[in-house]
């Protein structure tokens, strides 16, 4: 997930703060995501996962780590927010033998040619908001660092939002559309679209957690819609090095 807050005049959500102070709620949110289990087959369609050495960037509370752990060989999951890492480490048994490290996307703690798969799930979309003038340089530096860590013939994967609560897959903002086109045109990534609907335990939880992460407007739409399922689309960009 990546939020698209600030719609309809509401103040934008401070995601850097959210990743420091809201790690437990974030983990509840993403635990309800991908209710139909579409992400793992989508990843398996672009990379050999069985026994793979996986490098994860911006691993958050380890949701993708736990998804990949049963099939992958070794996982190094990197993340810069300690509170997010604490939640991830608290669920370590579910993440198999994954190793969680505190690291910036631009300086990854693995040697060159180590990984079969390097992936970043819903990380770089934030750079557009955090670095409106410098996101291209920062994302390019992170991608170059992931490429350094990959063996020749390895696979680079970037996951980003194609809309939460929307009826069809599309970049939620013009800025994200520009970023996605840049991944494809400048870096040669190929895009797939994956349905990753949320299914919460209750309608109340759906409203609470959607509001927490996506803001009051989408929270209100979920409240009006009733139910505990929220549609979502994810883009999977992949590149064989
Ligand atoms: C939307 S969360 C995604 C977390 C996880 N990949 C998932 O699927 O749930 C974005 C994460 O990227 C991390 N992050 C953002 N910028 C980063 C950077 N430059 N280096 C490392 N982690 C970063 C944030 O701290 C946050 O945990």
mmCIF file with all atom_site columns, N, CA and C in Angstrom, residues 182-221:
data_model
loop_
_atom_site.group_PDB
_atom_site.id
_atom_site.type_symbol
_atom_site.label_atom_id
_atom_site.label_alt_id
_atom_site.label_comp_id
_atom_site.label_asym_id
_atom_site.label_entity_id
_atom_site.label_seq_id
_atom_site.pdbx_PDB_ins_code
_atom_site.Cartn_x
_atom_site.Cartn_y
_atom_site.Cartn_z
_atom_site.occupancy
_atom_site.B_iso_or_equiv
_atom_site.pdbx_formal_charge
_atom_site.auth_seq_id
_atom_site.auth_comp_id
_atom_site.auth_asym_id
_atom_site.auth_atom_id
_atom_site.pdbx_PDB_model_num
ATOM 1   N N  . UNK A 1 182 ? 8.163   6.680  -16.063 1.00 0.00 ? 182 UNK A N  1
ATOM 2   C CA . UNK A 1 182 ? 9.632   6.799  -15.979 1.00 0.00 ? 182 UNK A CA 1
ATOM 3   C C  . UNK A 1 182 ? 10.256  5.429  -15.728 1.00 0.00 ? 182 UNK A C  1
ATOM 4   N N  . UNK A 1 183 ? 9.640   4.623  -14.846 1.00 0.00 ? 183 UNK A N  1
ATOM 5   C CA . UNK A 1 183 ? 10.153  3.261  -14.606 1.00 0.00 ? 183 UNK A CA 1
ATOM 6   C C  . UNK A 1 183 ? 10.153  2.463  -15.911 1.00 0.00 ? 183 UNK A C  1
ATOM 7   N N  . UNK A 1 184 ? 9.097   2.637  -16.691 1.00 0.00 ? 184 UNK A N  1
ATOM 8   C CA . UNK A 1 184 ? 8.962   1.850  -17.912 1.00 0.00 ? 184 UNK A CA 1
ATOM 9   C C  . UNK A 1 184 ? 9.853   2.405  -19.032 1.00 0.00 ? 184 UNK A C  1
ATOM 10  N N  . UNK A 1 185 ? 9.811   3.723  -19.241 1.00 0.00 ? 185 UNK A N  1
ATOM 11  C CA . UNK A 1 185 ? 10.493  4.308  -20.399 1.00 0.00 ? 185 UNK A CA 1
ATOM 12  C C  . UNK A 1 185 ? 11.986  4.497  -20.163 1.00 0.00 ? 185 UNK A C  1
ATOM 13  N N  . UNK A 1 186 ? 12.364  4.918  -18.951 1.00 0.00 ? 186 UNK A N  1
ATOM 14  C CA . UNK A 1 186 ? 13.780  5.207  -18.698 1.00 0.00 ? 186 UNK A CA 1
ATOM 15  C C  . UNK A 1 186 ? 14.540  3.985  -18.186 1.00 0.00 ? 186 UNK A C  1
ATOM 16  N N  . UNK A 1 187 ? 13.831  3.101  -17.483 1.00 0.00 ? 187 UNK A N  1
ATOM 17  C CA . UNK A 1 187 ? 14.536  1.975  -16.855 1.00 0.00 ? 187 UNK A CA 1
ATOM 18  C C  . UNK A 1 187 ? 14.183  0.624  -17.460 1.00 0.00 ? 187 UNK A C  1
ATOM 19  N N  . UNK A 1 188 ? 13.200  0.589  -18.339 1.00 0.00 ? 188 UNK A N  1
ATOM 20  C CA . UNK A 1 188 ? 12.879  -0.644 -19.048 1.00 0.00 ? 188 UNK A CA 1
ATOM 21  C C  . UNK A 1 188 ? 12.070  -1.654 -18.270 1.00 0.00 ? 188 UNK A C  1
ATOM 22  N N  . UNK A 1 189 ? 11.394  -1.220 -17.200 1.00 0.00 ? 189 UNK A N  1
ATOM 23  C CA . UNK A 1 189 ? 10.549  -2.148 -16.441 1.00 0.00 ? 189 UNK A CA 1
ATOM 24  C C  . UNK A 1 189 ? 9.289   -2.508 -17.237 1.00 0.00 ? 189 UNK A C  1
ATOM 25  N N  . UNK A 1 190 ? 8.816   -3.733 -17.036 1.00 0.00 ? 190 UNK A N  1
ATOM 26  C CA . UNK A 1 190 ? 7.522   -4.160 -17.597 1.00 0.00 ? 190 UNK A CA 1
ATOM 27  C C  . UNK A 1 190 ? 6.501   -4.190 -16.464 1.00 0.00 ? 190 UNK A C  1
ATOM 28  N N  . UNK A 1 191 ? 5.282   -3.769 -16.747 1.00 0.00 ? 191 UNK A N  1
ATOM 29  C CA . UNK A 1 191 ? 4.244   -3.655 -15.714 1.00 0.00 ? 191 UNK A CA 1
ATOM 30  C C  . UNK A 1 191 ? 3.220   -4.796 -15.796 1.00 0.00 ? 191 UNK A C  1
ATOM 31  N N  . UNK A 1 192 ? 2.831   -5.282 -14.624 1.00 0.00 ? 192 UNK A N  1
ATOM 32  C CA . UNK A 1 192 ? 1.690   -6.177 -14.489 1.00 0.00 ? 192 UNK A CA 1
ATOM 33  C C  . UNK A 1 192 ? 0.745   -5.563 -13.480 1.00 0.00 ? 192 UNK A C  1
ATOM 34  N N  . UNK A 1 193 ? -0.515  -5.884 -13.594 1.00 0.00 ? 193 UNK A N  1
ATOM 35  C CA . UNK A 1 193 ? -1.487  -5.383 -12.632 1.00 0.00 ? 193 UNK A CA 1
ATOM 36  C C  . UNK A 1 193 ? -2.011  -6.541 -11.792 1.00 0.00 ? 193 UNK A C  1
ATOM 37  N N  . UNK A 1 194 ? -2.058  -6.340 -10.490 1.00 0.00 ? 194 UNK A N  1
ATOM 38  C CA . UNK A 1 194 ? -2.452  -7.408 -9.564  1.00 0.00 ? 194 UNK A CA 1
ATOM 39  C C  . UNK A 1 194 ? -3.588  -6.887 -8.690  1.00 0.00 ? 194 UNK A C  1
ATOM 40  N N  . UNK A 1 195 ? -4.602  -7.694 -8.506  1.00 0.00 ? 195 UNK A N  1
ATOM 41  C CA . UNK A 1 195 ? -5.702  -7.314 -7.609  1.00 0.00 ? 195 UNK A CA 1
ATOM 42  C C  . UNK A 1 195 ? -5.301  -7.699 -6.184  1.00 0.00 ? 195 UNK A C  1
ATOM 43  N N  . UNK A 1 196 ? -5.293  -6.720 -5.282  1.00 0.00 ? 196 UNK A N  1
ATOM 44  C CA . UNK A 1 196 ? -4.798  -6.974 -3.912  1.00 0.00 ? 196 UNK A CA 1
ATOM 45  C C  . UNK A 1 196 ? -5.795  -6.472 -2.867  1.00 0.00 ? 196 UNK A C  1
ATOM 46  N N  . UNK A 1 197 ? -7.079  -6.754 -3.069  1.00 0.00 ? 197 UNK A N  1
ATOM 47  C CA . UNK A 1 197 ? -8.130  -6.258 -2.163  1.00 0.00 ? 197 UNK A CA 1
ATOM 48  C C  . UNK A 1 197 ? -7.819  -6.532 -0.693  1.00 0.00 ? 197 UNK A C  1
ATOM 49  N N  . UNK A 1 198 ? -8.268  -5.599 0.144   1.00 0.00 ? 198 UNK A N  1
ATOM 50  C CA . UNK A 1 198 ? -8.242  -5.814 1.596   1.00 0.00 ? 198 UNK A CA 1
ATOM 51  C C  . UNK A 1 198 ? -9.503  -6.573 1.997   1.00 0.00 ? 198 UNK A C  1
ATOM 52  N N  . UNK A 1 199 ? -9.339  -7.455 2.966   1.00 0.00 ? 199 UNK A N  1
ATOM 53  C CA . UNK A 1 199 ? -10.529 -7.990 3.639   1.00 0.00 ? 199 UNK A CA 1
ATOM 54  C C  . UNK A 1 199 ? -10.257 -7.916 5.139   1.00 0.00 ? 199 UNK A C  1
ATOM 55  N N  . UNK A 1 200 ? -10.980 -7.001 5.796   1.00 0.00 ? 200 UNK A N  1
ATOM 56  C CA . UNK A 1 200 ? -10.767 -6.779 7.223   1.00 0.00 ? 200 UNK A CA 1
ATOM 57  C C  . UNK A 1 200 ? -11.637 -7.722 8.030   1.00 0.00 ? 200 UNK A C  1
ATOM 58  N N  . UNK A 1 201 ? -11.384 -7.771 9.342   1.00 0.00 ? 201 UNK A N  1
ATOM 59  C CA . UNK A 1 201 ? -12.152 -8.697 10.184  1.00 0.00 ? 201 UNK A CA 1
ATOM 60  C C  . UNK A 1 201 ? -13.568 -8.200 10.419  1.00 0.00 ? 201 UNK A C  1
ATOM 61  N N  . UNK A 1 202 ? -13.756 -6.879 10.307  1.00 0.00 ? 202 UNK A N  1
ATOM 62  C CA . UNK A 1 202 ? -15.081 -6.307 10.515  1.00 0.00 ? 202 UNK A CA 1
ATOM 63  C C  . UNK A 1 202 ? -15.171 -5.006 9.726   1.00 0.00 ? 202 UNK A C  1
ATOM 64  N N  . UNK A 1 203 ? -16.398 -4.535 9.554   1.00 0.00 ? 203 UNK A N  1
ATOM 65  C CA . UNK A 1 203 ? -16.585 -3.240 8.894   1.00 0.00 ? 203 UNK A CA 1
ATOM 66  C C  . UNK A 1 203 ? -15.916 -2.122 9.702   1.00 0.00 ? 203 UNK A C  1
ATOM 67  N N  . UNK A 1 204 ? -16.034 -2.197 11.009  1.00 0.00 ? 204 UNK A N  1
ATOM 68  C CA . UNK A 1 204 ? -15.447 -1.165 11.868  1.00 0.00 ? 204 UNK A CA 1
ATOM 69  C C  . UNK A 1 204 ? -13.923 -1.123 11.682  1.00 0.00 ? 204 UNK A C  1
ATOM 70  N N  . UNK A 1 205 ? -13.323 -2.293 11.610  1.00 0.00 ? 205 UNK A N  1
ATOM 71  C CA . UNK A 1 205 ? -11.872 -2.313 11.411  1.00 0.00 ? 205 UNK A CA 1
ATOM 72  C C  . UNK A 1 205 ? -11.507 -1.756 10.043  1.00 0.00 ? 205 UNK A C  1
ATOM 73  N N  . UNK A 1 206 ? -12.332 -2.042 9.032   1.00 0.00 ? 206 UNK A N  1
ATOM 74  C CA . UNK A 1 206 ? -12.075 -1.512 7.684   1.00 0.00 ? 206 UNK A CA 1
ATOM 75  C C  . UNK A 1 206 ? -12.060 0.017  7.728   1.00 0.00 ? 206 UNK A C  1
ATOM 76  N N  . UNK A 1 207 ? -13.058 0.607  8.374   1.00 0.00 ? 207 UNK A N  1
ATOM 77  C CA . UNK A 1 207 ? -13.149 2.076  8.442   1.00 0.00 ? 207 UNK A CA 1
ATOM 78  C C  . UNK A 1 207 ? -11.943 2.632  9.219   1.00 0.00 ? 207 UNK A C  1
ATOM 79  N N  . UNK A 1 208 ? -11.662 2.020  10.363  1.00 0.00 ? 208 UNK A N  1
ATOM 80  C CA . UNK A 1 208 ? -10.572 2.513  11.219  1.00 0.00 ? 208 UNK A CA 1
ATOM 81  C C  . UNK A 1 208 ? -9.223  2.492  10.480  1.00 0.00 ? 208 UNK A C  1
ATOM 82  N N  . UNK A 1 209 ? -8.893  1.356  9.869   1.00 0.00 ? 209 UNK A N  1
ATOM 83  C CA . UNK A 1 209 ? -7.554  1.219  9.300   1.00 0.00 ? 209 UNK A CA 1
ATOM 84  C C  . UNK A 1 209 ? -7.419  1.944  7.962   1.00 0.00 ? 209 UNK A C  1
ATOM 85  N N  . UNK A 1 210 ? -8.508  2.020  7.197   1.00 0.00 ? 210 UNK A N  1
ATOM 86  C CA . UNK A 1 210 ? -8.445  2.795  5.951   1.00 0.00 ? 210 UNK A CA 1
ATOM 87  C C  . UNK A 1 210 ? -8.265  4.269  6.282   1.00 0.00 ? 210 UNK A C  1
ATOM 88  N N  . UNK A 1 211 ? -8.986  4.741  7.272   1.00 0.00 ? 211 UNK A N  1
ATOM 89  C CA . UNK A 1 211 ? -8.848  6.141  7.699   1.00 0.00 ? 211 UNK A CA 1
ATOM 90  C C  . UNK A 1 211 ? -7.422  6.409  8.210   1.00 0.00 ? 211 UNK A C  1
ATOM 91  N N  . UNK A 1 212 ? -6.900  5.491  9.003   1.00 0.00 ? 212 UNK A N  1
ATOM 92  C CA . UNK A 1 212 ? -5.554  5.621  9.575   1.00 0.00 ? 212 UNK A CA 1
ATOM 93  C C  . UNK A 1 212 ? -4.511  5.823  8.472   1.00 0.00 ? 212 UNK A C  1
ATOM 94  N N  . UNK A 1 213 ? -4.620  5.051  7.404   1.00 0.00 ? 213 UNK A N  1
ATOM 95  C CA . UNK A 1 213 ? -3.542  5.083  6.420   1.00 0.00 ? 213 UNK A CA 1
ATOM 96  C C  . UNK A 1 213 ? -3.858  5.930  5.189   1.00 0.00 ? 213 UNK A C  1
ATOM 97  N N  . UNK A 1 214 ? -5.109  5.925  4.762   1.00 0.00 ? 214 UNK A N  1
ATOM 98  C CA . UNK A 1 214 ? -5.450  6.608  3.506   1.00 0.00 ? 214 UNK A CA 1
ATOM 99  C C  . UNK A 1 214 ? -6.154  7.942  3.731   1.00 0.00 ? 214 UNK A C  1
ATOM 100 N N  . UNK A 1 215 ? -6.573  8.221  4.966   1.00 0.00 ? 215 UNK A N  1
ATOM 101 C CA . UNK A 1 215 ? -7.182  9.509  5.250   1.00 0.00 ? 215 UNK A CA 1
ATOM 102 C C  . UNK A 1 215 ? -8.695  9.441  5.403   1.00 0.00 ? 215 UNK A C  1
ATOM 103 N N  . UNK A 1 216 ? -9.250  10.573 5.845   1.00 0.00 ? 216 UNK A N  1
ATOM 104 C CA . UNK A 1 216 ? -10.661 10.631 6.226   1.00 0.00 ? 216 UNK A CA 1
ATOM 105 C C  . UNK A 1 216 ? -11.603 10.428 5.039   1.00 0.00 ? 216 UNK A C  1
ATOM 106 N N  . UNK A 1 217 ? -11.202 10.923 3.869   1.00 0.00 ? 217 UNK A N  1
ATOM 107 C CA . UNK A 1 217 ? -12.130 10.846 2.736   1.00 0.00 ? 217 UNK A CA 1
ATOM 108 C C  . UNK A 1 217 ? -12.384 9.392  2.322   1.00 0.00 ? 217 UNK A C  1
ATOM 109 N N  . UNK A 1 218 ? -11.329 8.630  2.155   1.00 0.00 ? 218 UNK A N  1
ATOM 110 C CA . UNK A 1 218 ? -11.519 7.219  1.786   1.00 0.00 ? 218 UNK A CA 1
ATOM 111 C C  . UNK A 1 218 ? -12.153 6.445  2.947   1.00 0.00 ? 218 UNK A C  1
ATOM 112 N N  . UNK A 1 219 ? -11.762 6.802  4.182   1.00 0.00 ? 219 UNK A N  1
ATOM 113 C CA . UNK A 1 219 ? -12.391 6.165  5.350   1.00 0.00 ? 219 UNK A CA 1
ATOM 114 C C  . UNK A 1 219 ? -13.902 6.371  5.338   1.00 0.00 ? 219 UNK A C  1
ATOM 115 N N  . UNK A 1 220 ? -14.319 7.568  4.978   1.00 0.00 ? 220 UNK A N  1
ATOM 116 C CA . UNK A 1 220 ? -15.740 7.881  4.945   1.00 0.00 ? 220 UNK A CA 1
ATOM 117 C C  . UNK A 1 220 ? -16.439 7.093  3.813   1.00 0.00 ? 220 UNK A C  1
ATOM 118 N N  . UNK A 1 221 ? -15.763 6.965  2.682   1.00 0.00 ? 221 UNK A N  1
ATOM 119 C CA . UNK A 1 221 ? -16.339 6.197  1.567   1.00 0.00 ? 221 UNK A CA 1
ATOM 120 C C  . UNK A 1 221 ? -16.535 4.734  1.974   1.00 0.00 ? 221 UNK A C  1
#
